[in-house]
Amino acid sequence: DISAYLSTVSLINIALGLAVWGILSLLDFPNPLLWGVLATVTNYIPYLGAILMMAVLTAVGFLTFDDVGKALMAPGAYLGLNLIESYILTPIVLGRRLTLNPVVIFLGLTFWGWLWGITGAVLAVPIMVVFKIFCDHSESLAGLGWTIHFGRVLSKNTSVCTTNMMSAGDNPVLELPEAPEGETSAGA
């Protein structure tokens, strides 16, 4: 599970590096492959990696081009790519790959953001993913792992819920037992 998270993040970072390489090539920026590789590596560092890349691209842009607009095109393009990656691509891909309960994500972001500020908000989801994986591999914490996981409802006929903890490797599923013959629940 941790390897799935790390491999997914690595693929996203490589995609960002390839996009940076492509955009900088189109902008005639010197050594675009170098900056694409650096973007891949620095994207593992929350916030500081993007700030470092912006600073480096800005410095190289001003050293390379006389026109201020052309000098700022590379850092601007990187900023746009980084925002798309951070706020659209990564949440979508990780959300499909590692299913977490949205309420738990919100609570985690709030707690870790309150505790550590921006750094906590950035690290909240990876911390929760690791914690969920830890809970899934511990019998005594399996219920907590299920709570963090966004379960699926199998049946809708009753108000009594039970948790069906399946074998290792399967996702825990919220199972609602069937109502006795002749009875229906208020919502059905």
Short mmCIF file of C-alpha atoms in Angstrom, two decimals, residues 65-156:
data_model
loop_
_atom_site.label_atom_id
_atom_site.label_comp_id
_atom_site.label_asym_id
_atom_site.label_seq_id
_atom_site.Cartn_x
_atom_site.Cartn_y
_atom_site.Cartn_z
CA PHE A 65 16.97 36.86 -21.63
CA ASP A 66 17.12 40.67 -21.81
CA ASP A 67 13.34 41.03 -22.02
CA VAL A 68 11.60 40.84 -18.63
CA GLY A 69 8.48 39.25 -20.15
CA LYS A 70 10.49 36.47 -21.79
CA ALA A 71 12.55 35.98 -18.60
CA LEU A 72 9.37 35.46 -16.55
CA MET A 73 7.67 33.11 -19.03
CA ALA A 74 9.50 30.00 -17.77
CA PRO A 75 8.74 30.52 -14.06
CA GLY A 76 5.17 31.47 -14.98
CA ALA A 77 4.74 28.32 -17.06
CA TYR A 78 6.21 26.23 -14.24
CA LEU A 79 3.86 27.86 -11.73
CA GLY A 80 0.88 27.02 -13.93
CA LEU A 81 1.98 23.41 -14.38
CA ASN A 82 2.69 23.04 -10.66
CA LEU A 83 -0.73 24.41 -9.70
CA ILE A 84 -2.47 22.04 -12.13
CA GLU A 85 -0.45 19.12 -10.76
CA SER A 86 -0.94 20.05 -7.09
CA TYR A 87 -4.60 21.00 -7.09
CA ILE A 88 -6.11 18.91 -9.90
CA LEU A 89 -3.96 15.97 -11.06
CA THR A 90 -2.60 14.70 -7.73
CA PRO A 91 -5.93 14.76 -5.82
CA ILE A 92 -7.75 13.03 -8.68
CA VAL A 93 -5.14 10.31 -9.19
CA LEU A 94 -4.52 9.66 -5.49
CA GLY A 95 -8.26 9.78 -4.80
CA ARG A 96 -8.85 6.98 -7.29
CA ARG A 97 -5.79 4.99 -6.27
CA LEU A 98 -6.11 5.35 -2.48
CA THR A 99 -9.72 5.81 -1.40
CA LEU A 100 -10.06 7.90 1.74
CA ASN A 101 -13.23 9.16 3.38
CA PRO A 102 -13.65 12.85 2.34
CA VAL A 103 -14.79 13.83 5.86
CA VAL A 104 -11.64 12.27 7.32
CA ILE A 105 -9.53 14.14 4.75
CA PHE A 106 -11.19 17.42 5.74
CA LEU A 107 -10.71 16.73 9.46
CA GLY A 108 -7.10 15.68 8.88
CA LEU A 109 -6.36 18.79 6.83
CA THR A 110 -7.93 20.95 9.52
CA PHE A 111 -6.06 19.26 12.38
CA TRP A 112 -2.62 19.06 10.73
CA GLY A 113 -3.03 22.58 9.30
CA TRP A 114 -3.85 23.87 12.77
CA LEU A 115 -0.95 21.96 14.34
CA TRP A 116 1.82 22.66 11.78
CA GLY A 117 0.39 25.39 9.53
CA ILE A 118 0.96 25.12 5.79
CA THR A 119 3.43 22.27 6.20
CA GLY A 120 0.84 20.29 8.16
CA ALA A 121 -1.81 20.89 5.51
CA VAL A 122 0.56 19.64 2.82
CA LEU A 123 1.59 16.56 4.80
CA ALA A 124 -1.92 15.75 6.07
CA VAL A 125 -2.97 13.39 3.26
CA PRO A 126 0.31 11.41 3.17
CA ILE A 127 0.17 11.09 6.97
CA MET A 128 -3.42 9.83 6.79
CA VAL A 129 -2.59 7.37 3.99
CA VAL A 130 0.26 5.89 6.02
CA PHE A 131 -1.96 5.78 9.14
CA LYS A 132 -4.75 4.03 7.19
CA ILE A 133 -2.31 1.45 5.83
CA PHE A 134 -0.99 0.88 9.36
CA CYS A 135 -4.57 0.40 10.66
CA ASP A 136 -5.41 -2.00 7.83
CA HIS A 137 -2.51 -4.25 8.84
CA SER A 138 -3.41 -4.30 12.54
CA GLU A 139 -6.39 -6.40 13.66
CA SER A 140 -7.12 -4.20 16.67
CA LEU A 141 -7.16 -1.04 14.51
CA ALA A 142 -9.01 -2.50 11.50
CA GLY A 143 -12.24 -0.68 12.44
CA LEU A 144 -10.42 2.65 12.49
CA GLY A 145 -8.87 1.79 9.13
CA TRP A 146 -12.35 1.13 7.77
CA THR A 147 -13.55 4.51 9.09
CA ILE A 148 -10.73 6.26 7.25
CA HIS A 149 -11.59 4.23 4.13
CA PHE A 150 -14.68 5.24 2.16
CA GLY A 151 -16.78 2.05 2.41
CA ARG A 152 -19.38 0.84 -0.08
CA VAL A 153 -23.01 0.14 0.80
CA LEU A 154 -24.23 -3.27 -0.39
CA SER A 155 -27.88 -3.23 0.71
CA LYS A 156 -30.33 -0.49 1.70
#
